[in-house]
Amino acid sequence: MLIGVPAEVKSGEHRVALTPDAVRELVEAGHEVRIEAGAGTGSSFPDTDYENAGATLCDASDAWAAALVIKVKEPQPSEHDYLRPDLLLFTYLHLAATRECTEALVDSGCTAIAYETVESHDGGLPLLAPMSLIAGRLATQVGAWALQKANGGRGVLLGGIAGVPLADVVVIGAGAAGSQAVDVAVGMGAHVTALDVSTRPLRGLVTRYGNRVRTITATAGALEAAVRAADLVIGAVLVRGARAPRLVSNDLVARMRRGSVLVDIAVDQGGCFEDTRPTTHDDPLYSVHRSRFYAVANMPAAVPRTSTFALVDATLPYIKAIAANGWREACRADQGLAQGVNVTAGAITCAPVARAHGLRHVPLELDAT
């Protein structure tokens, strides 16, 4: 199969969809790989590394002309003209948060498989998990940075020092991202509260940290009380394929401490704070009432080399299966991969995406030609 890897054009996006080692494995398996010149530079992979691995360097249009296009982020408006009926696109899509991209994919007739809705045999999200882990760890780091007075924050140190109160960190959602945010916050010495609607992940935190982390079932009243008292709030809520629920209202933010910080990891799925709007690495912060919001929509791009290795480790087995057998046969063999098909032949096959935009859902039919 002819595989194309365009350079990412989203603001601040420095990840790349394939490492040179991954290219070598695909070429040795008999596939042809075209990679846009400079695509790996942001992750410290020079073009020569890809050439030595057997890839052909090309421009964006040639990369997009491949039968299978591998990316990191959803097609940006400047890339929509590359979409076409015979294209198979494999990337993060987060379509519930963007009607424009959803309509572009539907109108093009292409087949688009979203990393974030591919499932493992146990119901996990194996292609989303590595980026969730990285985003979770980054969330506490950037939150600590945003709390500095120069950035508009309260001017508090997460761990304080002897005789000085610790900062209060509240993590909403104790899944993959949230647990990592907790891990870093505990390591930095903060007073940490974790909330989740399920007690299972909370029990995991208790097993790991004991009384170093306060765990609370996320009722409306408990969430409000915790957020109002927080210095730093990290939103790490995920509903597979769907738009994130809005859990922190504008009114609640108005009652928070002056200079408090809210970091929304769920921004890719629309955000779990009412006032979330996507920002960029170049301009990550904005103010709501007396608080500061950080809502960068591609947080792991801040550490692109780490993120690229982690992403490709997860995606490569699926890429090999698709390239060797075609997407339909690969999905027949792996129903978890089939869950990743969001759009094909002008139809939305992911129910949460259809519901998010009030559009028609068409169940995936793998026996169709």
Short mmCIF file of C-alpha atoms in Angstrom, two decimals:
data_model
loop_
_atom_site.label_atom_id
_atom_site.label_comp_id
_atom_site.label_asym_id
_atom_site.label_seq_id
_atom_site.Cartn_x
_atom_site.Cartn_y
_atom_site.Cartn_z
CA MET A 1 0.00 0.00 0.00
CA LEU A 2 1.07 3.58 -0.65
CA ILE A 3 1.23 5.41 2.70
CA GLY A 4 1.52 9.18 3.02
CA VAL A 5 2.62 11.26 6.02
CA PRO A 6 1.98 15.01 5.66
CA ALA A 7 3.60 17.56 7.92
CA GLU A 8 1.23 18.78 10.61
CA VAL A 9 -0.11 22.30 10.06
CA LYS A 10 -2.10 22.85 13.28
CA SER A 11 -0.67 25.71 15.34
CA GLY A 12 2.08 24.52 17.67
CA GLU A 13 1.90 20.93 16.44
CA HIS A 14 5.38 19.40 16.28
CA ARG A 15 4.53 15.70 16.41
CA VAL A 16 4.79 13.45 13.37
CA ALA A 17 2.73 10.37 12.55
CA LEU A 18 5.62 7.95 11.90
CA THR A 19 9.14 7.61 13.27
CA PRO A 20 11.99 6.53 10.97
CA ASP A 21 12.01 3.10 12.64
CA ALA A 22 8.29 2.70 11.91
CA VAL A 23 8.90 3.68 8.30
CA ARG A 24 11.61 1.04 8.02
CA GLU A 25 9.23 -1.66 9.27
CA LEU A 26 6.54 -0.65 6.78
CA VAL A 27 9.00 -0.52 3.87
CA GLU A 28 10.42 -3.93 4.79
CA ALA A 29 6.85 -5.26 4.75
CA GLY A 30 6.56 -4.17 1.11
CA HIS A 31 4.75 -0.85 1.47
CA GLU A 32 5.77 2.48 -0.07
CA VAL A 33 5.99 5.43 2.30
CA ARG A 34 5.98 9.06 1.24
CA ILE A 35 6.70 11.67 3.89
CA GLU A 36 6.51 15.40 3.45
CA ALA A 37 9.91 17.04 3.68
CA GLY A 38 10.41 18.53 7.15
CA ALA A 39 7.52 16.59 8.72
CA GLY A 40 9.73 15.13 11.45
CA THR A 41 11.82 18.19 12.21
CA GLY A 42 9.72 19.26 15.21
CA SER A 43 10.27 15.84 16.80
CA SER A 44 14.02 15.95 16.03
CA PHE A 45 13.85 13.48 13.13
CA PRO A 46 15.75 14.95 10.16
CA ASP A 47 14.72 14.13 6.59
CA THR A 48 17.85 12.03 6.12
CA ASP A 49 16.66 9.62 8.82
CA TYR A 50 13.49 8.97 6.83
CA GLU A 51 15.37 8.61 3.56
CA ASN A 52 17.75 6.13 5.17
CA ALA A 53 14.71 4.19 6.42
CA GLY A 54 13.40 3.88 2.86
CA ALA A 55 10.85 6.71 2.67
CA THR A 56 10.47 9.04 -0.28
CA LEU A 57 10.47 12.75 0.56
CA CYS A 58 7.72 14.74 -1.13
CA ASP A 59 5.52 17.81 -0.84
CA ALA A 60 2.16 17.98 0.92
CA SER A 61 0.07 17.21 -2.15
CA ASP A 62 2.04 14.03 -2.88
CA ALA A 63 1.76 12.87 0.72
CA TRP A 64 -2.00 13.43 0.66
CA ALA A 65 -2.28 11.58 -2.68
CA ALA A 66 -1.46 8.27 -0.97
CA ALA A 67 -4.12 5.60 -0.46
CA LEU A 68 -3.56 5.66 3.32
CA VAL A 69 -2.71 8.96 4.99
CA ILE A 70 -1.38 8.82 8.54
CA LYS A 71 -1.55 12.01 10.62
CA VAL A 72 -1.53 13.20 14.21
CA LYS A 73 -4.27 15.86 14.22
CA GLU A 74 -7.55 16.30 12.38
CA PRO A 75 -7.43 17.88 8.91
CA GLN A 76 -7.27 21.65 9.23
CA PRO A 77 -9.37 23.87 6.92
CA SER A 78 -6.33 24.41 4.69
CA GLU A 79 -6.18 20.61 4.18
CA HIS A 80 -9.84 19.96 3.41
CA ASP A 81 -9.28 20.19 -0.34
CA TYR A 82 -7.03 17.11 -0.10
CA LEU A 83 -9.92 14.94 1.08
CA ARG A 84 -11.40 12.63 -1.57
CA PRO A 85 -13.60 9.52 -1.86
CA ASP A 86 -10.78 6.97 -2.23
CA LEU A 87 -8.76 8.31 0.73
CA LEU A 88 -8.30 6.39 3.97
CA LEU A 89 -7.34 8.74 6.80
CA PHE A 90 -6.00 7.49 10.15
CA THR A 91 -5.50 10.20 12.79
CA TYR A 92 -6.96 11.89 15.87
CA LEU A 93 -10.26 13.45 14.81
CA HIS A 94 -12.26 14.52 17.91
CA LEU A 95 -15.20 15.20 15.60
CA ALA A 96 -17.77 15.76 18.34
CA ALA A 97 -16.04 19.08 19.02
CA THR A 98 -15.87 20.32 15.41
CA ARG A 99 -18.78 20.34 13.00
CA GLU A 100 -16.70 21.95 10.24
CA CYS A 101 -14.26 19.04 10.09
CA THR A 102 -17.09 16.51 10.39
CA GLU A 103 -18.91 18.03 7.42
CA ALA A 104 -15.71 18.23 5.37
CA LEU A 105 -15.04 14.52 5.88
CA VAL A 106 -18.64 13.57 5.14
CA ASP A 107 -18.81 15.74 2.03
CA SER A 108 -15.55 14.31 0.69
CA GLY A 109 -16.74 10.70 0.85
CA CYS A 110 -13.47 9.54 2.42
CA THR A 111 -13.06 6.93 5.14
CA ALA A 112 -11.72 8.37 8.39
CA ILE A 113 -10.60 6.24 11.34
CA ALA A 114 -10.13 8.11 14.60
CA TYR A 115 -7.36 7.07 16.96
CA GLU A 116 -9.39 8.18 19.96
CA THR A 117 -12.33 5.80 19.40
CA VAL A 118 -10.38 2.63 18.59
CA GLU A 119 -11.01 0.14 21.40
CA SER A 120 -8.97 -2.69 22.87
CA HIS A 121 -10.48 -6.08 23.67
CA ASP A 122 -11.09 -4.99 27.27
CA GLY A 123 -12.87 -1.79 26.24
CA GLY A 124 -9.88 0.50 26.73
CA LEU A 125 -8.75 3.21 24.33
CA PRO A 126 -5.23 2.10 23.35
CA LEU A 127 -4.46 4.90 20.89
CA LEU A 128 -5.81 7.69 23.08
CA ALA A 129 -4.21 6.42 26.28
CA PRO A 130 -0.57 7.42 25.61
CA MET A 131 -1.51 11.01 24.80
CA SER A 132 -3.87 11.11 27.78
CA LEU A 133 -1.03 10.04 30.04
CA ILE A 134 1.24 12.76 28.66
CA ALA A 135 -1.47 15.44 28.77
CA GLY A 136 -2.26 14.52 32.36
CA ARG A 137 1.33 14.91 33.46
CA LEU A 138 1.68 18.16 31.53
CA ALA A 139 -1.54 19.56 33.01
CA THR A 140 -0.10 19.84 36.50
CA GLN A 141 3.16 21.28 35.16
CA VAL A 142 1.45 24.00 33.12
CA GLY A 143 -0.97 24.64 35.96
CA ALA A 144 1.93 25.27 38.32
CA TRP A 145 3.44 27.64 35.74
CA ALA A 146 0.15 29.48 35.20
CA LEU A 147 -0.21 30.00 38.97
CA GLN A 148 2.91 32.17 38.95
CA LYS A 149 2.04 35.83 39.43
CA ALA A 150 3.72 36.86 36.17
CA ASN A 151 1.20 34.67 34.33
CA GLY A 152 -1.81 36.12 36.12
CA GLY A 153 -2.04 33.39 38.74
CA ARG A 154 -2.38 33.53 42.53
CA GLY A 155 1.35 33.43 43.03
CA VAL A 156 1.41 30.17 44.96
CA LEU A 157 3.86 27.29 44.90
CA LEU A 158 2.13 23.91 44.68
CA GLY A 159 4.17 22.30 47.44
CA GLY A 160 4.67 25.39 49.56
CA ILE A 161 7.48 25.22 52.10
CA ALA A 162 7.65 24.55 55.85
CA GLY A 163 5.14 26.73 57.67
CA VAL A 164 3.33 27.76 54.47
CA PRO A 165 0.04 26.14 53.31
CA LEU A 166 0.13 23.82 50.31
CA ALA A 167 -1.73 24.73 47.14
CA ASP A 168 -5.11 23.04 46.65
CA VAL A 169 -5.24 21.02 43.41
CA VAL A 170 -8.55 19.54 42.26
CA VAL A 171 -8.62 16.92 39.49
CA ILE A 172 -11.99 16.17 37.91
CA GLY A 173 -11.88 12.70 36.38
CA ALA A 174 -9.60 9.95 37.66
CA GLY A 175 -9.03 8.04 34.44
CA ALA A 176 -5.82 7.86 32.42
CA ALA A 177 -5.22 11.61 32.21
CA GLY A 178 -6.56 12.49 35.63
CA SER A 179 -4.54 9.86 37.45
CA GLN A 180 -1.36 11.19 35.86
CA ALA A 181 -2.26 14.75 36.86
CA VAL A 182 -2.74 13.47 40.41
CA ASP A 183 0.61 11.69 40.28
CA VAL A 184 2.51 14.85 39.37
CA ALA A 185 0.55 17.02 41.82
CA VAL A 186 1.33 14.62 44.67
CA GLY A 187 4.96 14.54 43.60
CA MET A 188 5.09 18.34 43.67
CA GLY A 189 3.74 18.32 47.21
CA ALA A 190 0.30 19.81 46.66
CA HIS A 191 -2.88 19.10 48.62
CA VAL A 192 -4.79 16.99 46.06
CA THR A 193 -8.49 16.20 45.69
CA ALA A 194 -9.70 13.84 42.95
CA LEU A 195 -13.34 13.50 41.89
CA ASP A 196 -14.96 10.94 39.62
CA VAL A 197 -18.48 9.61 39.04
CA SER A 198 -17.12 6.08 39.42
CA THR A 199 -15.57 4.77 42.62
CA ARG A 200 -13.37 2.28 40.77
CA PRO A 201 -10.66 4.76 39.67
CA LEU A 202 -10.92 6.49 43.02
CA ARG A 203 -10.19 3.20 44.78
CA GLY A 204 -7.11 2.88 42.58
CA LEU A 205 -5.89 6.27 43.80
CA VAL A 206 -6.48 5.30 47.42
CA THR A 207 -4.53 2.08 46.90
CA ARG A 208 -1.64 4.02 45.41
CA TYR A 209 -1.54 7.13 47.60
CA GLY A 210 -3.48 6.35 50.75
CA ASN A 211 -4.50 9.51 52.58
CA ARG A 212 -2.17 11.68 50.49
CA VAL A 213 -5.06 12.16 48.06
CA ARG A 214 -8.62 13.00 49.06
CA THR A 215 -11.08 11.11 46.84
CA ILE A 216 -14.70 12.20 46.42
CA THR A 217 -17.60 10.91 44.35
CA ALA A 218 -18.39 13.69 41.89
CA THR A 219 -21.83 14.86 42.92
CA ALA A 220 -22.78 18.39 41.89
CA GLY A 221 -22.45 19.70 45.43
CA ALA A 222 -19.10 18.04 46.09
CA LEU A 223 -17.67 19.28 42.80
CA GLU A 224 -18.80 22.84 43.49
CA ALA A 225 -17.30 22.89 46.97
CA ALA A 226 -13.97 21.50 45.78
CA VAL A 227 -13.67 23.86 42.82
CA ARG A 228 -14.51 26.97 44.85
CA ALA A 229 -11.68 26.21 47.28
CA ALA A 230 -9.10 25.27 44.63
CA ASP A 231 -5.98 27.05 43.48
CA LEU A 232 -5.70 24.76 40.44
CA VAL A 233 -8.50 22.78 38.77
CA ILE A 234 -7.66 20.16 36.14
CA GLY A 235 -10.53 18.89 33.97
CA ALA A 236 -9.82 15.35 32.75
CA VAL A 237 -13.25 14.06 31.80
CA LEU A 238 -13.76 11.73 28.83
CA VAL A 239 -16.85 10.23 27.21
CA ARG A 240 -15.74 8.01 24.31
CA GLY A 241 -16.29 9.78 20.99
CA ALA A 242 -18.73 12.29 22.50
CA ARG A 243 -18.55 15.91 23.46
CA ALA A 244 -17.23 16.38 26.99
CA PRO A 245 -19.86 17.27 29.60
CA ARG A 246 -19.74 20.84 30.90
CA LEU A 247 -19.08 20.42 34.62
CA VAL A 248 -17.76 23.82 35.72
CA SER A 249 -20.12 26.69 34.97
CA ASN A 250 -19.31 30.34 34.40
CA ASP A 251 -21.14 31.14 37.63
CA LEU A 252 -18.93 28.72 39.56
CA VAL A 253 -15.77 30.22 38.08
CA ALA A 254 -16.99 33.66 39.19
CA ARG A 255 -16.94 32.37 42.78
CA MET A 256 -13.44 30.90 42.65
CA ARG A 257 -10.35 32.42 44.23
CA ARG A 258 -8.73 35.36 42.47
CA GLY A 259 -5.85 34.11 40.33
CA SER A 260 -6.97 30.48 40.40
CA VAL A 261 -6.14 28.41 37.33
CA LEU A 262 -8.24 25.95 35.32
CA VAL A 263 -6.54 23.53 32.90
CA ASP A 264 -8.92 21.72 30.53
CA ILE A 265 -7.45 18.50 29.17
CA ALA A 266 -10.85 17.75 27.60
CA VAL A 267 -10.61 20.73 25.25
CA ASP A 268 -10.12 18.41 22.24
CA GLN A 269 -13.62 17.08 22.92
CA GLY A 270 -15.13 20.53 23.47
CA GLY A 271 -13.99 21.04 27.04
CA CYS A 272 -15.52 20.30 30.45
CA PHE A 273 -15.65 23.93 31.60
CA GLU A 274 -18.40 26.21 30.28
CA ASP A 275 -15.95 28.92 29.27
CA THR A 276 -13.38 26.67 27.60
CA ARG A 277 -12.23 27.79 24.17
CA PRO A 278 -9.25 26.27 22.35
CA THR A 279 -5.95 28.11 22.69
CA THR A 280 -2.47 27.49 21.28
CA HIS A 281 0.99 26.89 22.69
CA ASP A 282 1.94 30.38 21.51
CA ASP A 283 -0.93 32.01 23.43
CA PRO A 284 -2.20 29.46 25.93
CA LEU A 285 -3.89 31.53 28.66
CA TYR A 286 -6.95 33.75 28.92
CA SER A 287 -8.99 35.19 31.77
CA VAL A 288 -12.54 34.40 32.88
CA HIS A 289 -13.73 36.56 35.76
CA ARG A 290 -10.75 36.48 38.16
CA SER A 291 -9.38 33.11 37.01
CA ARG A 292 -6.94 31.98 34.32
CA PHE A 293 -7.81 29.27 31.78
CA TYR A 294 -5.32 27.02 29.96
CA ALA A 295 -6.99 25.16 27.09
CA VAL A 296 -4.39 24.19 24.50
CA ALA A 297 -6.03 21.71 22.14
CA ASN A 298 -2.88 19.68 21.44
CA MET A 299 -1.09 19.65 24.78
CA PRO A 300 1.24 16.67 24.05
CA ALA A 301 2.77 18.66 21.18
CA ALA A 302 4.69 20.58 23.85
CA VAL A 303 6.89 17.49 24.21
CA PRO A 304 6.79 16.22 20.62
CA ARG A 305 9.64 13.74 20.67
CA THR A 306 8.28 11.89 23.70
CA SER A 307 4.75 12.11 22.31
CA THR A 308 5.69 10.89 18.84
CA PHE A 309 7.45 7.81 20.17
CA ALA A 310 4.52 7.03 22.48
CA LEU A 311 1.94 7.54 19.74
CA VAL A 312 3.70 5.48 17.08
CA ASP A 313 4.34 2.64 19.53
CA ALA A 314 0.56 2.42 19.88
CA THR A 315 -0.55 3.05 16.29
CA LEU A 316 1.98 0.99 14.33
CA PRO A 317 0.34 -2.45 14.83
CA TYR A 318 -2.93 -1.03 13.52
CA ILE A 319 -1.21 0.68 10.60
CA LYS A 320 0.45 -2.61 9.65
CA ALA A 321 -2.89 -4.44 9.77
CA ILE A 322 -4.66 -1.84 7.66
CA ALA A 323 -1.84 -1.59 5.12
CA ALA A 324 -1.57 -5.36 4.75
CA ASN A 325 -5.27 -6.20 4.54
CA GLY A 326 -7.21 -3.04 3.74
CA TRP A 327 -9.35 -1.26 6.30
CA ARG A 328 -12.47 -3.41 5.90
CA GLU A 329 -10.68 -6.70 6.39
CA ALA A 330 -8.65 -5.26 9.26
CA CYS A 331 -11.87 -4.10 10.94
CA ARG A 332 -13.54 -7.49 10.41
CA ALA A 333 -10.61 -9.10 12.19
CA ASP A 334 -10.58 -6.51 15.00
CA GLN A 335 -13.92 -5.10 16.13
CA GLY A 336 -12.06 -2.64 18.32
CA LEU A 337 -10.52 -1.09 15.23
CA ALA A 338 -13.96 -0.99 13.64
CA GLN A 339 -15.06 1.25 16.53
CA GLY A 340 -12.55 3.77 15.23
CA VAL A 341 -14.34 4.27 11.91
CA ASN A 342 -16.09 7.62 12.33
CA VAL A 343 -16.94 8.44 8.71
CA THR A 344 -17.10 6.47 5.47
CA ALA A 345 -18.71 7.04 2.07
CA GLY A 346 -20.49 10.18 3.20
CA ALA A 347 -21.99 8.62 6.34
CA ILE A 348 -21.25 9.17 10.03
CA THR A 349 -20.72 5.75 11.57
CA CYS A 350 -19.84 6.91 15.11
CA ALA A 351 -23.07 7.47 17.05
CA PRO A 352 -21.68 9.99 19.60
CA VAL A 353 -20.38 12.19 16.76
CA ALA A 354 -23.76 12.13 15.02
CA ARG A 355 -25.55 12.99 18.26
CA ALA A 356 -23.16 15.87 18.99
CA HIS A 357 -24.16 17.60 15.75
CA GLY A 358 -27.75 16.41 15.37
CA LEU A 359 -26.83 14.49 12.23
CA ARG A 360 -27.85 11.05 10.99
CA HIS A 361 -25.97 8.02 12.27
CA VAL A 362 -25.45 5.10 9.90
CA PRO A 363 -24.13 1.90 11.53
CA LEU A 364 -20.93 0.61 9.95
CA GLU A 365 -21.51 -2.22 7.47
CA LEU A 366 -18.28 -4.04 6.89
CA ASP A 367 -19.71 -6.34 4.21
CA ALA A 368 -20.44 -3.36 1.96
CA THR A 369 -18.25 -2.85 -1.08
#
